[in-house]
Amino acid sequence: VVKTTILTNQVNKKQANSIIGKSAELQRVINLANKSATSDSNILIEGETGTGKELLAEYIHKHSSRVDNPFVVINCASLPDQLIESELFGHEKGAFTDAKSTKQGLVEIAHGGTLFLDEIGELSLTLQPKLLRFLENGEYRRIGGITNLTSNVRVIGATNRNLLEEADNKNFRKDLLFRLNVITLTVPPLRDRREDIIILATHFLEVKSPIRSPKKL
């Protein structure tokens, strides 16, 4: 089962400010995110697993001029090559055995908005050139299609890997990395911002433990 997230302008303002923490390290990243949101450049978000990379990408989208358009998420580590290509770029009817109808890709659905590629470091070398072409000129083809289509999206990638090292080891294309990390943001792990631990713990207690009404006498 393919799991993607499509966020529209129905999300309220309170959710747009959902990054929790007051540490200097986190505030520095948020300040950079605010500046990045005013740009239309592609962004690479680095950080360990569980540091909130998707949350930061969502924050950037909600503070950008694209806020009224979709925020679309796909996890590049959870799908095989053919399926992720179909999810990203769509396919034409009859392109393969189970293609019983034409399907829009996420780059098309995200038109005018933001496409978040989670764990982009897991993307295969077979698919990387196709993503590179899209980043270069906004053009793509559905699987089985012969027509070049275009879509205007901002791409935000996230990874827990060092993509520069991956590129040196020929596991990730340097030209794709160049196109993607026009702006690079690094989310610090919680161990480097310990003053946020109590704030986060209090928040999760409030969310997970609703206040019980007192028993009647």
PDB file of C-alpha atoms in Angstrom:
ATOM      1  CA  VAL A   1       0.000   0.000   0.000  1.00  0.00           C
ATOM      2  CA  VAL A   2       1.417   3.357  -1.017  1.00  0.00           C
ATOM      3  CA  LYS A   3       1.192   5.985   1.678  1.00  0.00           C
ATOM      4  CA  THR A   4       1.391   9.621   0.655  1.00  0.00           C
ATOM      5  CA  THR A   5       0.262  12.802   2.316  1.00  0.00           C
ATOM      6  CA  ILE A   6      -1.440  15.678   0.537  1.00  0.00           C
ATOM      7  CA  LEU A   7      -1.886  18.780   2.651  1.00  0.00           C
ATOM      8  CA  THR A   8      -4.031  21.665   1.435  1.00  0.00           C
ATOM      9  CA  ASN A   9      -4.868  25.094   2.781  1.00  0.00           C
ATOM     10  CA  GLN A  10      -7.431  23.562   5.150  1.00  0.00           C
ATOM     11  CA  VAL A  11      -4.700  23.255   7.763  1.00  0.00           C
ATOM     12  CA  ASN A  12      -5.102  25.981  10.355  1.00  0.00           C
ATOM     13  CA  LYS A  13      -2.591  28.563  11.498  1.00  0.00           C
ATOM     14  CA  LYS A  14      -2.038  26.879  14.851  1.00  0.00           C
ATOM     15  CA  GLN A  15      -0.714  23.783  13.092  1.00  0.00           C
ATOM     16  CA  ALA A  16       1.593  25.973  11.017  1.00  0.00           C
ATOM     17  CA  ASN A  17       3.506  26.852  14.171  1.00  0.00           C
ATOM     18  CA  SER A  18       3.815  23.302  15.499  1.00  0.00           C
ATOM     19  CA  ILE A  19       7.602  23.095  15.856  1.00  0.00           C
ATOM     20  CA  ILE A  20       8.150  22.810  19.596  1.00  0.00           C
ATOM     21  CA  GLY A  21      11.250  24.027  21.397  1.00  0.00           C
ATOM     22  CA  LYS A  22      13.042  27.172  22.501  1.00  0.00           C
ATOM     23  CA  SER A  23      16.694  26.140  22.358  1.00  0.00           C
ATOM     24  CA  ALA A  24      19.124  28.364  20.499  1.00  0.00           C
ATOM     25  CA  GLU A  25      20.006  25.500  18.156  1.00  0.00           C
ATOM     26  CA  LEU A  26      16.397  24.939  17.138  1.00  0.00           C
ATOM     27  CA  GLN A  27      15.596  28.649  16.850  1.00  0.00           C
ATOM     28  CA  ARG A  28      18.569  29.056  14.531  1.00  0.00           C
ATOM     29  CA  VAL A  29      17.129  26.408  12.205  1.00  0.00           C
ATOM     30  CA  ILE A  30      13.655  27.979  12.362  1.00  0.00           C
ATOM     31  CA  ASN A  31      15.088  31.382  11.474  1.00  0.00           C
ATOM     32  CA  LEU A  32      16.816  29.855   8.450  1.00  0.00           C
ATOM     33  CA  ALA A  33      13.585  28.065   7.540  1.00  0.00           C
ATOM     34  CA  ASN A  34      11.688  31.356   7.636  1.00  0.00           C
ATOM     35  CA  LYS A  35      14.217  32.932   5.284  1.00  0.00           C
ATOM     36  CA  SER A  36      14.144  29.869   3.029  1.00  0.00           C
ATOM     37  CA  ALA A  37      10.351  29.987   2.846  1.00  0.00           C
ATOM     38  CA  THR A  38      10.482  33.353   1.073  1.00  0.00           C
ATOM     39  CA  SER A  39      12.630  31.812  -1.644  1.00  0.00           C
ATOM     40  CA  ASP A  40      11.460  29.339  -4.279  1.00  0.00           C
ATOM     41  CA  SER A  41      14.689  27.335  -4.276  1.00  0.00           C
ATOM     42  CA  ASN A  42      14.893  23.609  -3.679  1.00  0.00           C
ATOM     43  CA  ILE A  43      15.905  22.599  -0.169  1.00  0.00           C
ATOM     44  CA  LEU A  44      17.749  19.678   1.394  1.00  0.00           C
ATOM     45  CA  ILE A  45      16.972  18.946   5.041  1.00  0.00           C
ATOM     46  CA  GLU A  46      19.563  16.846   6.851  1.00  0.00           C
ATOM     47  CA  GLY A  47      19.184  15.205  10.215  1.00  0.00           C
ATOM     48  CA  GLU A  48      19.023  11.951  12.107  1.00  0.00           C
ATOM     49  CA  THR A  49      15.914   9.795  12.027  1.00  0.00           C
ATOM     50  CA  GLY A  50      13.210  11.223  14.277  1.00  0.00           C
ATOM     51  CA  THR A  51      14.492  14.791  14.415  1.00  0.00           C
ATOM     52  CA  GLY A  52      11.427  16.244  12.657  1.00  0.00           C
ATOM     53  CA  LYS A  53      12.584  16.767   9.072  1.00  0.00           C
ATOM     54  CA  GLU A  54       9.098  16.372   7.632  1.00  0.00           C
ATOM     55  CA  LEU A  55       7.714  18.764  10.231  1.00  0.00           C
ATOM     56  CA  LEU A  56      10.275  21.371   9.187  1.00  0.00           C
ATOM     57  CA  ALA A  57       9.422  20.879   5.505  1.00  0.00           C
ATOM     58  CA  GLU A  58       5.742  21.357   6.310  1.00  0.00           C
ATOM     59  CA  TYR A  59       6.609  24.499   8.290  1.00  0.00           C
ATOM     60  CA  ILE A  60       8.480  25.928   5.294  1.00  0.00           C
ATOM     61  CA  HIS A  61       5.563  25.183   2.983  1.00  0.00           C
ATOM     62  CA  LYS A  62       3.039  26.831   5.299  1.00  0.00           C
ATOM     63  CA  HIS A  63       5.150  29.978   5.526  1.00  0.00           C
ATOM     64  CA  SER A  64       5.751  30.228   1.783  1.00  0.00           C
ATOM     65  CA  SER A  65       3.783  31.758  -1.057  1.00  0.00           C
ATOM     66  CA  ARG A  66       2.736  28.195  -1.999  1.00  0.00           C
ATOM     67  CA  VAL A  67       0.691  27.698   1.181  1.00  0.00           C
ATOM     68  CA  ASP A  68      -2.631  27.663  -0.687  1.00  0.00           C
ATOM     69  CA  ASN A  69      -1.454  24.773  -2.863  1.00  0.00           C
ATOM     70  CA  PRO A  70      -0.747  21.115  -1.965  1.00  0.00           C
ATOM     71  CA  PHE A  71       2.044  19.813   0.254  1.00  0.00           C
ATOM     72  CA  VAL A  72       2.690  16.296  -1.055  1.00  0.00           C
ATOM     73  CA  VAL A  73       4.852  13.727   0.742  1.00  0.00           C
ATOM     74  CA  ILE A  74       6.402  10.500  -0.488  1.00  0.00           C
ATOM     75  CA  ASN A  75       8.877   8.237   1.294  1.00  0.00           C
ATOM     76  CA  CYS A  76      11.555   7.157  -1.175  1.00  0.00           C
ATOM     77  CA  ALA A  77      12.694   4.287   1.059  1.00  0.00           C
ATOM     78  CA  SER A  78       9.371   2.466   1.225  1.00  0.00           C
ATOM     79  CA  LEU A  79       8.704   1.704  -2.457  1.00  0.00           C
ATOM     80  CA  PRO A  80      10.351  -0.352  -5.242  1.00  0.00           C
ATOM     81  CA  ASP A  81      11.700   1.493  -8.289  1.00  0.00           C
ATOM     82  CA  GLN A  82       8.798   0.989 -10.690  1.00  0.00           C
ATOM     83  CA  LEU A  83       6.211   1.876  -8.091  1.00  0.00           C
ATOM     84  CA  ILE A  84       7.989   5.025  -6.924  1.00  0.00           C
ATOM     85  CA  GLU A  85       8.430   6.163 -10.542  1.00  0.00           C
ATOM     86  CA  SER A  86       4.720   5.631 -11.117  1.00  0.00           C
ATOM     87  CA  GLU A  87       3.892   7.497  -7.913  1.00  0.00           C
ATOM     88  CA  LEU A  88       6.140  10.431  -8.804  1.00  0.00           C
ATOM     89  CA  PHE A  89       5.459  10.822 -12.525  1.00  0.00           C
ATOM     90  CA  GLY A  90       2.260   8.855 -13.123  1.00  0.00           C
ATOM     91  CA  HIS A  91       1.571   6.363 -15.893  1.00  0.00           C
ATOM     92  CA  GLU A  92      -0.521   5.975 -19.005  1.00  0.00           C
ATOM     93  CA  LYS A  93      -3.206   3.343 -19.424  1.00  0.00           C
ATOM     94  CA  GLY A  94      -1.635   0.065 -20.533  1.00  0.00           C
ATOM     95  CA  ALA A  95       1.908   1.109 -19.595  1.00  0.00           C
ATOM     96  CA  PHE A  96       2.248  -2.127 -17.618  1.00  0.00           C
ATOM     97  CA  THR A  97       0.077  -5.058 -16.579  1.00  0.00           C
ATOM     98  CA  ASP A  98      -1.885  -3.380 -13.793  1.00  0.00           C
ATOM     99  CA  ALA A  99      -2.126   0.041 -15.469  1.00  0.00           C
ATOM    100  CA  LYS A 100      -5.847  -0.133 -16.220  1.00  0.00           C
ATOM    101  CA  SER A 101      -6.241   3.631 -16.383  1.00  0.00           C
ATOM    102  CA  THR A 102      -4.140   6.772 -16.673  1.00  0.00           C
ATOM    103  CA  LYS A 103      -2.804   7.965 -13.348  1.00  0.00           C
ATOM    104  CA  GLN A 104      -1.523  11.377 -12.310  1.00  0.00           C
ATOM    105  CA  GLY A 105       1.861  11.483 -10.631  1.00  0.00           C
ATOM    106  CA  LEU A 106       2.589  13.342  -7.426  1.00  0.00           C
ATOM    107  CA  VAL A 107       4.608  15.977  -9.307  1.00  0.00           C
ATOM    108  CA  GLU A 108       1.412  16.768 -11.203  1.00  0.00           C
ATOM    109  CA  ILE A 109      -0.789  16.701  -8.109  1.00  0.00           C
ATOM    110  CA  ALA A 110       1.652  19.012  -6.310  1.00  0.00           C
ATOM    111  CA  HIS A 111       1.568  21.625  -9.097  1.00  0.00           C
ATOM    112  CA  GLY A 112       1.923  25.080  -7.563  1.00  0.00           C
ATOM    113  CA  GLY A 113       2.834  23.606  -4.196  1.00  0.00           C
ATOM    114  CA  THR A 114       5.610  21.632  -2.510  1.00  0.00           C
ATOM    115  CA  LEU A 115       6.815  18.071  -3.084  1.00  0.00           C
ATOM    116  CA  PHE A 116       8.570  16.557  -0.076  1.00  0.00           C
ATOM    117  CA  LEU A 117      10.845  13.603  -0.872  1.00  0.00           C
ATOM    118  CA  ASP A 118      11.559  11.898   2.421  1.00  0.00           C
ATOM    119  CA  GLU A 119      14.695   9.714   2.625  1.00  0.00           C
ATOM    120  CA  ILE A 120      15.809  10.881  -0.801  1.00  0.00           C
ATOM    121  CA  GLY A 121      19.189   9.263  -0.211  1.00  0.00           C
ATOM    122  CA  GLU A 122      17.483   5.898  -0.754  1.00  0.00           C
ATOM    123  CA  LEU A 123      16.438   6.794  -4.308  1.00  0.00           C
ATOM    124  CA  SER A 124      18.007   4.352  -6.780  1.00  0.00           C
ATOM    125  CA  LEU A 125      20.584   5.355  -9.369  1.00  0.00           C
ATOM    126  CA  THR A 126      18.038   4.333 -12.014  1.00  0.00           C
ATOM    127  CA  LEU A 127      15.521   6.955 -10.908  1.00  0.00           C
ATOM    128  CA  GLN A 128      17.932   9.738  -9.991  1.00  0.00           C
ATOM    129  CA  PRO A 129      18.442  10.937 -13.620  1.00  0.00           C
ATOM    130  CA  LYS A 130      14.664  11.249 -14.073  1.00  0.00           C
ATOM    131  CA  LEU A 131      14.352  13.330 -10.937  1.00  0.00           C
ATOM    132  CA  LEU A 132      17.346  15.406 -12.045  1.00  0.00           C
ATOM    133  CA  ARG A 133      15.664  16.196 -15.351  1.00  0.00           C
ATOM    134  CA  PHE A 134      12.542  17.310 -13.532  1.00  0.00           C
ATOM    135  CA  LEU A 135      14.557  19.561 -11.207  1.00  0.00           C
ATOM    136  CA  GLU A 136      16.370  21.103 -14.159  1.00  0.00           C
ATOM    137  CA  ASN A 137      13.371  22.184 -16.229  1.00  0.00           C
ATOM    138  CA  GLY A 138      10.168  20.968 -14.581  1.00  0.00           C
ATOM    139  CA  GLU A 139       9.604  18.434 -17.360  1.00  0.00           C
ATOM    140  CA  TYR A 140       8.636  14.774 -16.950  1.00  0.00           C
ATOM    141  CA  ARG A 141       6.921  11.923 -18.732  1.00  0.00           C
ATOM    142  CA  ARG A 142       4.415   9.489 -17.366  1.00  0.00           C
ATOM    143  CA  ILE A 143       5.455   5.850 -17.626  1.00  0.00           C
ATOM    144  CA  GLY A 144       4.429   4.695 -21.091  1.00  0.00           C
ATOM    145  CA  GLY A 145       3.900   8.263 -22.283  1.00  0.00           C
ATOM    146  CA  ILE A 146       5.515  10.055 -25.222  1.00  0.00           C
ATOM    147  CA  THR A 147       4.504  13.591 -24.300  1.00  0.00           C
ATOM    148  CA  ASN A 148       6.614  15.892 -22.135  1.00  0.00           C
ATOM    149  CA  LEU A 149       4.555  17.384 -19.335  1.00  0.00           C
ATOM    150  CA  THR A 150       5.517  20.195 -16.971  1.00  0.00           C
ATOM    151  CA  SER A 151       4.764  20.999 -13.363  1.00  0.00           C
ATOM    152  CA  ASN A 152       5.750  23.920 -11.168  1.00  0.00           C
ATOM    153  CA  VAL A 153       6.644  22.562  -7.744  1.00  0.00           C
ATOM    154  CA  ARG A 154       9.176  23.310  -5.086  1.00  0.00           C
ATOM    155  CA  VAL A 155      11.096  20.187  -4.084  1.00  0.00           C
ATOM    156  CA  ILE A 156      12.262  19.627  -0.527  1.00  0.00           C
ATOM    157  CA  GLY A 157      14.325  16.510   0.090  1.00  0.00           C
ATOM    158  CA  ALA A 158      15.238  15.004   3.435  1.00  0.00           C
ATOM    159  CA  THR A 159      17.914  12.514   4.364  1.00  0.00           C
ATOM    160  CA  ASN A 160      19.616  10.972   7.377  1.00  0.00           C
ATOM    161  CA  ARG A 161      22.664  10.223   5.227  1.00  0.00           C
ATOM    162  CA  ASN A 162      25.648  12.350   4.286  1.00  0.00           C
ATOM    163  CA  LEU A 163      24.833  12.774   0.598  1.00  0.00           C
ATOM    164  CA  LEU A 164      28.209  14.324  -0.191  1.00  0.00           C
ATOM    165  CA  GLU A 165      29.872  11.126   1.019  1.00  0.00           C
ATOM    166  CA  GLU A 166      27.292   9.089  -0.859  1.00  0.00           C
ATOM    167  CA  ALA A 167      28.133  11.062  -4.006  1.00  0.00           C
ATOM    168  CA  ASP A 168      31.865  10.478  -3.490  1.00  0.00           C
ATOM    169  CA  ASN A 169      31.084   6.755  -3.180  1.00  0.00           C
ATOM    170  CA  LYS A 170      29.008   6.968  -6.400  1.00  0.00           C
ATOM    171  CA  ASN A 171      25.787   6.040  -4.627  1.00  0.00           C
ATOM    172  CA  PHE A 172      24.214   9.438  -5.314  1.00  0.00           C
ATOM    173  CA  ARG A 173      24.624  11.680  -8.335  1.00  0.00           C
ATOM    174  CA  LYS A 174      26.598  14.852  -7.674  1.00  0.00           C
ATOM    175  CA  ASP A 175      24.612  16.807 -10.264  1.00  0.00           C
ATOM    176  CA  LEU A 176      21.373  15.813  -8.523  1.00  0.00           C
ATOM    177  CA  LEU A 177      22.819  16.832  -5.167  1.00  0.00           C
ATOM    178  CA  PHE A 178      23.839  20.179  -6.691  1.00  0.00           C
ATOM    179  CA  ARG A 179      20.303  20.781  -7.951  1.00  0.00           C
ATOM    180  CA  LEU A 180      18.711  19.729  -4.688  1.00  0.00           C
ATOM    181  CA  ASN A 181      20.764  21.417  -1.987  1.00  0.00           C
ATOM    182  CA  VAL A 182      20.459  25.004  -3.157  1.00  0.00           C
ATOM    183  CA  ILE A 183      19.578  25.577   0.501  1.00  0.00           C
ATOM    184  CA  THR A 184      20.634  23.094   3.181  1.00  0.00           C
ATOM    185  CA  LEU A 185      19.085  22.954   6.652  1.00  0.00           C
ATOM    186  CA  THR A 186      20.329  20.642   9.388  1.00  0.00           C
ATOM    187  CA  VAL A 187      17.951  19.654  12.186  1.00  0.00           C
ATOM    188  CA  PRO A 188      19.867  19.122  15.458  1.00  0.00           C
ATOM    189  CA  PRO A 189      19.160  15.963  17.490  1.00  0.00           C
ATOM    190  CA  LEU A 190      17.481  16.344  20.861  1.00  0.00           C
ATOM    191  CA  ARG A 191      20.701  15.482  22.707  1.00  0.00           C
ATOM    192  CA  ASP A 192      22.148  18.743  21.366  1.00  0.00           C
ATOM    193  CA  ARG A 193      19.216  20.813  22.623  1.00  0.00           C
ATOM    194  CA  ARG A 194      18.448  19.332  25.996  1.00  0.00           C
ATOM    195  CA  GLU A 195      16.563  22.395  27.186  1.00  0.00           C
ATOM    196  CA  ASP A 196      13.781  21.337  24.825  1.00  0.00           C
ATOM    197  CA  ILE A 197      13.277  17.953  26.528  1.00  0.00           C
ATOM    198  CA  ILE A 198      10.965  19.254  29.269  1.00  0.00           C
ATOM    199  CA  ILE A 199       9.021  21.357  26.766  1.00  0.00           C
ATOM    200  CA  LEU A 200       8.482  18.355  24.497  1.00  0.00           C
ATOM    201  CA  ALA A 201       7.641  16.030  27.375  1.00  0.00           C
ATOM    202  CA  THR A 202       5.036  18.470  28.677  1.00  0.00           C
ATOM    203  CA  HIS A 203       3.530  18.827  25.217  1.00  0.00           C
ATOM    204  CA  PHE A 204       3.193  15.070  24.666  1.00  0.00           C
ATOM    205  CA  LEU A 205       1.732  14.567  28.132  1.00  0.00           C
ATOM    206  CA  GLU A 206      -0.909  17.179  27.375  1.00  0.00           C
ATOM    207  CA  VAL A 207      -1.698  15.591  24.019  1.00  0.00           C
ATOM    208  CA  LYS A 208      -1.750  11.980  25.176  1.00  0.00           C
ATOM    209  CA  SER A 209      -3.269  12.509  28.631  1.00  0.00           C
ATOM    210  CA  PRO A 210      -6.399  14.660  28.356  1.00  0.00           C
ATOM    211  CA  ILE A 211      -7.526  16.262  31.589  1.00  0.00           C
ATOM    212  CA  ARG A 212     -10.172  14.173  33.259  1.00  0.00           C
ATOM    213  CA  SER A 213     -13.188  15.882  34.693  1.00  0.00           C
ATOM    214  CA  PRO A 214     -13.453  15.537  38.492  1.00  0.00           C
ATOM    215  CA  LYS A 215     -15.809  12.871  39.822  1.00  0.00           C
ATOM    216  CA  LYS A 216     -19.142  14.051  41.066  1.00  0.00           C
ATOM    217  CA  LEU A 217     -19.717  13.731  44.828  1.00  0.00           C
TER     218      LEU A 217
END
